[in-house]
Short mmCIF file of the C-alpha atoms (twelve columns), coordinates in Angstrom:
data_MODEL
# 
_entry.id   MODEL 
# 
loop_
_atom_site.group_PDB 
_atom_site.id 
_atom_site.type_symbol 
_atom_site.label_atom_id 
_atom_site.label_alt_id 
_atom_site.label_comp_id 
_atom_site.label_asym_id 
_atom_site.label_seq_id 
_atom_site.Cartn_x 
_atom_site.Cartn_y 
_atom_site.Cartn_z 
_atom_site.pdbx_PDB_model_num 
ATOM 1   C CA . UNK A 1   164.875 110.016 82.984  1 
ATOM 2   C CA . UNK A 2   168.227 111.035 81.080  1 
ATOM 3   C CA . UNK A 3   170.734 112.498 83.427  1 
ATOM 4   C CA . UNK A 4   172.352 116.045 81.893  1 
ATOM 5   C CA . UNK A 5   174.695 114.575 79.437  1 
ATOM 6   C CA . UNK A 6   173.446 111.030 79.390  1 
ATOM 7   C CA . UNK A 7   171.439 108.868 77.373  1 
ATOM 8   C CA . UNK A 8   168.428 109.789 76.559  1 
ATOM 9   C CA . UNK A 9   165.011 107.784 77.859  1 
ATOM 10  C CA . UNK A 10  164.310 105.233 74.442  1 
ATOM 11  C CA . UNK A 11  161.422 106.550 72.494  1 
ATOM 12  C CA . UNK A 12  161.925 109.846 73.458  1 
ATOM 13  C CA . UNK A 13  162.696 112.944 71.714  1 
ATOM 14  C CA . UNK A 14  162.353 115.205 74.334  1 
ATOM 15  C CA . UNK A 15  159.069 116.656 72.688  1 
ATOM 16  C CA . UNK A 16  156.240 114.476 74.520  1 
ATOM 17  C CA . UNK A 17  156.688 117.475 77.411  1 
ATOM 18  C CA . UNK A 18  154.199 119.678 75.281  1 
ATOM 19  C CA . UNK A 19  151.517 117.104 75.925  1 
ATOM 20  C CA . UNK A 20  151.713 116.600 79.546  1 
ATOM 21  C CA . UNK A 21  151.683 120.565 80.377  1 
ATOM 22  C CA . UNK A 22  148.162 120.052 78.318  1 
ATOM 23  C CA . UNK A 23  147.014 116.982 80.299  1 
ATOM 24  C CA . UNK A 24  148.740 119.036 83.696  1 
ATOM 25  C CA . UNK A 25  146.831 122.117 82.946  1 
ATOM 26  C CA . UNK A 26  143.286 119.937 82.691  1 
ATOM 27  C CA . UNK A 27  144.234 118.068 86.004  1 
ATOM 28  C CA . UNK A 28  144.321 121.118 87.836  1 
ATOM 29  C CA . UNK A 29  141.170 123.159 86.579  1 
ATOM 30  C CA . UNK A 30  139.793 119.583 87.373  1 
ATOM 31  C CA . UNK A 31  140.525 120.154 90.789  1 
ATOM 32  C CA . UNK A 32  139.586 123.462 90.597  1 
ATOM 33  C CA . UNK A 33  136.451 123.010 89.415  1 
ATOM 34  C CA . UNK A 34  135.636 120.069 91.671  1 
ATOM 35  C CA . UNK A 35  136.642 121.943 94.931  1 
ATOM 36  C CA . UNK A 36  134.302 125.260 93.832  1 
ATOM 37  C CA . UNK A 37  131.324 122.823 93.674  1 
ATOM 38  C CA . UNK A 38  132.020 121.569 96.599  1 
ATOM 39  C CA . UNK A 39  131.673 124.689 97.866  1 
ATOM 40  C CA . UNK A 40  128.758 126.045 96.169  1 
ATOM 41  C CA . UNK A 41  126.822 122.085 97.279  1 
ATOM 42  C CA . UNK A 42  127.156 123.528 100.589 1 
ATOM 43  C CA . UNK A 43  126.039 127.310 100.427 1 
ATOM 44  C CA . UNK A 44  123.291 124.877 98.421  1 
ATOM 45  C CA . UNK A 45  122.412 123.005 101.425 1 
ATOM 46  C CA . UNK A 46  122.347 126.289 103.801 1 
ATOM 47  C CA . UNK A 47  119.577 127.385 101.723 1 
ATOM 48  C CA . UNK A 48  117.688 124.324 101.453 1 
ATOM 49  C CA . UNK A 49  117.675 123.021 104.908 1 
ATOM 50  C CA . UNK A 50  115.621 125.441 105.848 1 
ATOM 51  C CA . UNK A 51  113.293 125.742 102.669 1 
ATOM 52  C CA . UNK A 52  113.201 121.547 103.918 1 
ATOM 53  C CA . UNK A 53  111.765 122.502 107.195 1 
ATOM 54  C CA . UNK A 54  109.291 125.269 105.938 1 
ATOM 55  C CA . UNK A 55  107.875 122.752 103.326 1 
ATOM 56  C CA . UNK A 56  108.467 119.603 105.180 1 
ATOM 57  C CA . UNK A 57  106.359 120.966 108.416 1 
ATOM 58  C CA . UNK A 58  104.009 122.287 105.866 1 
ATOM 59  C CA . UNK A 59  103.193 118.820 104.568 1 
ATOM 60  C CA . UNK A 60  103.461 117.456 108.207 1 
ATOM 61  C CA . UNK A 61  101.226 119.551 109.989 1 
ATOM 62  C CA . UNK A 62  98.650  121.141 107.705 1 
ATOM 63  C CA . UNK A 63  98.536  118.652 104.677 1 
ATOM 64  C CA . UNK A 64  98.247  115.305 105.988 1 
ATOM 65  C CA . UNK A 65  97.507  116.457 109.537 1 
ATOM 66  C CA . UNK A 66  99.743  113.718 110.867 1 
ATOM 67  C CA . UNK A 67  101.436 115.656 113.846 1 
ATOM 68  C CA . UNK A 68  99.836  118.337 116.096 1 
ATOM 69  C CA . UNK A 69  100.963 121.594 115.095 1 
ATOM 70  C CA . UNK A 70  103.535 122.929 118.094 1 
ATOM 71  C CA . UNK A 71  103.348 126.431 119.616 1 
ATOM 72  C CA . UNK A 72  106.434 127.657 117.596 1 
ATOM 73  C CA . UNK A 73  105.385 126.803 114.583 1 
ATOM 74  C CA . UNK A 74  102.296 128.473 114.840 1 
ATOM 75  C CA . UNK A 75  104.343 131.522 116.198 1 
ATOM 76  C CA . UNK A 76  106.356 131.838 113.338 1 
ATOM 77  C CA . UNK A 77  103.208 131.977 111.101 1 
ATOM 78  C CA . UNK A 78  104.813 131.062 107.846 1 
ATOM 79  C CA . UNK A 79  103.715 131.922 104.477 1 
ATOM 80  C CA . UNK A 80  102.117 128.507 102.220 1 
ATOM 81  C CA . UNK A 81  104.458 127.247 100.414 1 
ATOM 82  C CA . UNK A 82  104.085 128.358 96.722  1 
ATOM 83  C CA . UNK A 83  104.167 125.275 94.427  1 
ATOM 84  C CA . UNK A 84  107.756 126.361 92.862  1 
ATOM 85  C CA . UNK A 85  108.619 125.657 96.412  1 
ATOM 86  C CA . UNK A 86  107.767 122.060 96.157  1 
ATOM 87  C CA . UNK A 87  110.156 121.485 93.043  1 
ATOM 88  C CA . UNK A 88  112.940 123.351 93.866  1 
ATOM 89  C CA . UNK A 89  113.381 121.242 97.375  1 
ATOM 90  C CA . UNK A 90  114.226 118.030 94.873  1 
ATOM 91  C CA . UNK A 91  117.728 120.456 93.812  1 
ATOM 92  C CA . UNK A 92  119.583 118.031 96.189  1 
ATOM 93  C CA . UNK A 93  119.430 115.518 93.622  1 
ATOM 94  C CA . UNK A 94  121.369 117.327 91.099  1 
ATOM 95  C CA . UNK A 95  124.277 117.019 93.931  1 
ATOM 96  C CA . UNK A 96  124.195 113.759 94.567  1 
ATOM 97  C CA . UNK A 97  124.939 113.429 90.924  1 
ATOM 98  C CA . UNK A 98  127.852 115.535 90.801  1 
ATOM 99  C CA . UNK A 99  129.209 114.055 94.166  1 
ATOM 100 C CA . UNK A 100 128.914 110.532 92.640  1 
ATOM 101 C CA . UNK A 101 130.809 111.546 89.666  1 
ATOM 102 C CA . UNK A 102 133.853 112.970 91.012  1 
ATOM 103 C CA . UNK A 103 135.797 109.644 92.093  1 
ATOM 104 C CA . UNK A 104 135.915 108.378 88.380  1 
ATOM 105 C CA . UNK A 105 135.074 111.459 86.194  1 
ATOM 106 C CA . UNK A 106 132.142 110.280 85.194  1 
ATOM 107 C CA . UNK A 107 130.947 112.512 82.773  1 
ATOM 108 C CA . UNK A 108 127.441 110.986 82.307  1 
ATOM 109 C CA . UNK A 109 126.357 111.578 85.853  1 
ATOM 110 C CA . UNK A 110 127.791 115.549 85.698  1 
ATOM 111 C CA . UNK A 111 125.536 115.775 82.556  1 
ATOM 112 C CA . UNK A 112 122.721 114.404 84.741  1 
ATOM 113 C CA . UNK A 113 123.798 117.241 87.306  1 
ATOM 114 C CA . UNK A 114 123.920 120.196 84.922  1 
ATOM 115 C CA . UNK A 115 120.611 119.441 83.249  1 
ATOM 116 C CA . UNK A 116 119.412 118.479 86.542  1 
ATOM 117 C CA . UNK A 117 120.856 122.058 88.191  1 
ATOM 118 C CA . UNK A 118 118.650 123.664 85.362  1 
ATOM 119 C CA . UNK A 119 114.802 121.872 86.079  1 
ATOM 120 C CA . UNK A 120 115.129 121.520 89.333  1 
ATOM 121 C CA . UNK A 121 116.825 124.485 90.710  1 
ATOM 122 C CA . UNK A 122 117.239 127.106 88.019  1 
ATOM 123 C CA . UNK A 123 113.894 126.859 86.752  1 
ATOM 124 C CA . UNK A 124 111.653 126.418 89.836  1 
ATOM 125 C CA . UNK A 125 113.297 129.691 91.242  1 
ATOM 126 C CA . UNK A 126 112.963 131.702 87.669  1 
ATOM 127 C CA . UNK A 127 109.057 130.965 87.877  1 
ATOM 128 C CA . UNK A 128 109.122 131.470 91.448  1 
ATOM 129 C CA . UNK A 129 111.173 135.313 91.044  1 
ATOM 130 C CA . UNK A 130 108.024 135.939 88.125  1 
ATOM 131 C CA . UNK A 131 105.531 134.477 90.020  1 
ATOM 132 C CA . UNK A 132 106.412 136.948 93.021  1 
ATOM 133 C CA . UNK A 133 106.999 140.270 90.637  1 
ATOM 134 C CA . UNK A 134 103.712 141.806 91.513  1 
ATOM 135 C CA . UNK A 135 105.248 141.998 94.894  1 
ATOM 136 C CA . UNK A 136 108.452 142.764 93.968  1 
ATOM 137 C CA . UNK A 137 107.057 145.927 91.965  1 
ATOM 138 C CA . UNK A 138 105.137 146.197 95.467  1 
ATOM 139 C CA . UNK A 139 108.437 146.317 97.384  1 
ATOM 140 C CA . UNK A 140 110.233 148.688 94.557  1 
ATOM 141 C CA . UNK A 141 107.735 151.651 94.857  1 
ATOM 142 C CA . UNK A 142 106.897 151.850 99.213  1 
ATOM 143 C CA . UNK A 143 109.946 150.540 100.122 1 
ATOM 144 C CA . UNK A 144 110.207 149.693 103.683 1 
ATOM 145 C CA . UNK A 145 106.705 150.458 104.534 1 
ATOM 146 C CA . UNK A 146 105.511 147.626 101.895 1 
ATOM 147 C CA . UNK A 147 104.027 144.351 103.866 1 
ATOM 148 C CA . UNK A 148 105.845 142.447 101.233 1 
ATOM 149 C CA . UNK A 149 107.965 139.689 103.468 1 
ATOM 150 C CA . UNK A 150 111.896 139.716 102.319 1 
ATOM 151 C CA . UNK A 151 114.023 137.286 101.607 1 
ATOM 152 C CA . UNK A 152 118.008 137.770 99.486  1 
ATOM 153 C CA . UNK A 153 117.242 135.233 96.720  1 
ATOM 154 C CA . UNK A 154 121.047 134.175 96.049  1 
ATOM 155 C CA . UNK A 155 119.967 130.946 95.387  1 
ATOM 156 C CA . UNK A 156 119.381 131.390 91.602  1 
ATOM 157 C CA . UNK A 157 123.250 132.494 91.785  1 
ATOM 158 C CA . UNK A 158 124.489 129.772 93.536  1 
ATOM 159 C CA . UNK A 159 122.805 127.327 90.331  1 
ATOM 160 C CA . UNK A 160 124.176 129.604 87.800  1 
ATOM 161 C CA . UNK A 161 127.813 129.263 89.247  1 
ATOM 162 C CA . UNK A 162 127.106 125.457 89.588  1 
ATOM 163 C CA . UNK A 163 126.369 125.146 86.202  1 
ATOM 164 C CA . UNK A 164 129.185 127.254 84.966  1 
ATOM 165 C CA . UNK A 165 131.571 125.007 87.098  1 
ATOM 166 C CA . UNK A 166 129.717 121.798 86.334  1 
ATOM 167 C CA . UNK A 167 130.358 122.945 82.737  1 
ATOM 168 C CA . UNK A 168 134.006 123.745 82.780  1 
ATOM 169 C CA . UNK A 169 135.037 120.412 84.950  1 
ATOM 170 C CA . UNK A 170 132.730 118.293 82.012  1 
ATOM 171 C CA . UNK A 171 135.403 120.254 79.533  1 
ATOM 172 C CA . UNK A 172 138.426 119.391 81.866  1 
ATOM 173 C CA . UNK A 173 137.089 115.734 81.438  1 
ATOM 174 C CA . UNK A 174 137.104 116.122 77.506  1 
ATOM 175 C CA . UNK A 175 139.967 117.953 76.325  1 
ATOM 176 C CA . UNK A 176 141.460 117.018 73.160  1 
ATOM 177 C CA . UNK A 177 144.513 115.815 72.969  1 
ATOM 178 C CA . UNK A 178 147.174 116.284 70.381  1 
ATOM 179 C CA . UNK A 179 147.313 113.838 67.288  1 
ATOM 180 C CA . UNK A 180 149.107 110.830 67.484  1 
ATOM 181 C CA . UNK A 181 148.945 110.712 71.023  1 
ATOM 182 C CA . UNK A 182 147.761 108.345 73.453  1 
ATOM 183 C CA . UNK A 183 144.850 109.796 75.924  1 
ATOM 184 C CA . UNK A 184 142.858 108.028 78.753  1 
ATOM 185 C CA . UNK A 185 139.438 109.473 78.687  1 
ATOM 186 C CA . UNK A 186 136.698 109.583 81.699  1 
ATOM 187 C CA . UNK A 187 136.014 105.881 81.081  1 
ATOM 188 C CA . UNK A 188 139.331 104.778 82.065  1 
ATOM 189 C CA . UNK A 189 140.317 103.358 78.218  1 
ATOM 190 C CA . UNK A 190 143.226 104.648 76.387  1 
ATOM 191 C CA . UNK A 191 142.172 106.565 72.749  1 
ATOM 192 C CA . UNK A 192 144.811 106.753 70.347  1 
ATOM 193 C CA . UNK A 193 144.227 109.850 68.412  1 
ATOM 194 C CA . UNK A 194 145.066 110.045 64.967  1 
# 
């Protein structure tokens, strides 16, 4: 550091400031992006806990018949699971993906997570929303008086924000940097850049 006045640091111009702004401004939407997921993982898990427990007992209890089938659950009379369903509980492993990658910035694993966010949450509940349009078309026309059963579907939301996020952190990972400057990418080597 050069003191006002003083020397200034050797091998220093004074210009190298332009480059860590750059490398400043990726740190932070870093951050950003990493504490959003976060987020979104656990409106995630809000949703599928109970999707768990509606599929899970289904495979308990009617399935393989392993358990007897208690009084509640038979009061709640829920609807078979439809086989989107099935799929769409194995979205946690997307997370567990993302969650693994954000010590190191492993951008391999966050790949894994984005395509992952896609098959096994985006898609499931885009063939479950067209499976269900007869009813939804149902629900449109009688309104309140349909016997179609209700439910918000955020869900598809919450994977189309975690992909957008997962997206922009993967680009926070890879910025380029200016030429002739030195760079450590997610990998932890240093890239000179010519």
């Amino acid at each position: 550091m050069a003191s006002k006045g003083g020397p200034r640091a050797i091998g220093s111009d004074g210009s190298d400031f332009k480059h860590r702004q750059k490398i400043a401004a990726s740190i932070k939407l870093s951050i950003q992006c990493k504490f959003y997921l976060k987020m979104l993982f656990l409106l995630h898990l809000s949703i599928l806990l109970p999707m768990w427990v509606k599929v899970g007992g289904e495979l308990v209890f009617k399935e393989f018949g392993l358990l007897e089938q208690p009084d509640l659950w038979r009061q709640l009379d829920l609807p078979a699971a439809y086989p989107w369903e099935y799929v769409w509980c194995l979205s946690f492993i997307p997370m567990l993906f993302a969650l693994l990658s954000f010590n190191r910035n492993k951008a391999i694993l966050l790949k894994l997570h984005y395509y992952g966010q896609f098959v096994f949450g985006l898609m499931p509940a885009c063939i479950g929303i067209g499976s269900q349009f007869p009813e939804l078309v149902d629900f449109l026309r009688h309104g309140e008086s349909s016997r179609t059963p209700t439910f918000k579907g955020h869900f598809p939301m919450v994977h189309g924000f975690s992909m957008y996020f997962s997206y922009n952190l993967y680009g926070a990972w890879h910025r380029k940097s200016p030429k002739g400057t030195q760079m450590t990418e997610s990998n932890g080597k240093d890239v000179k850049t010519e």
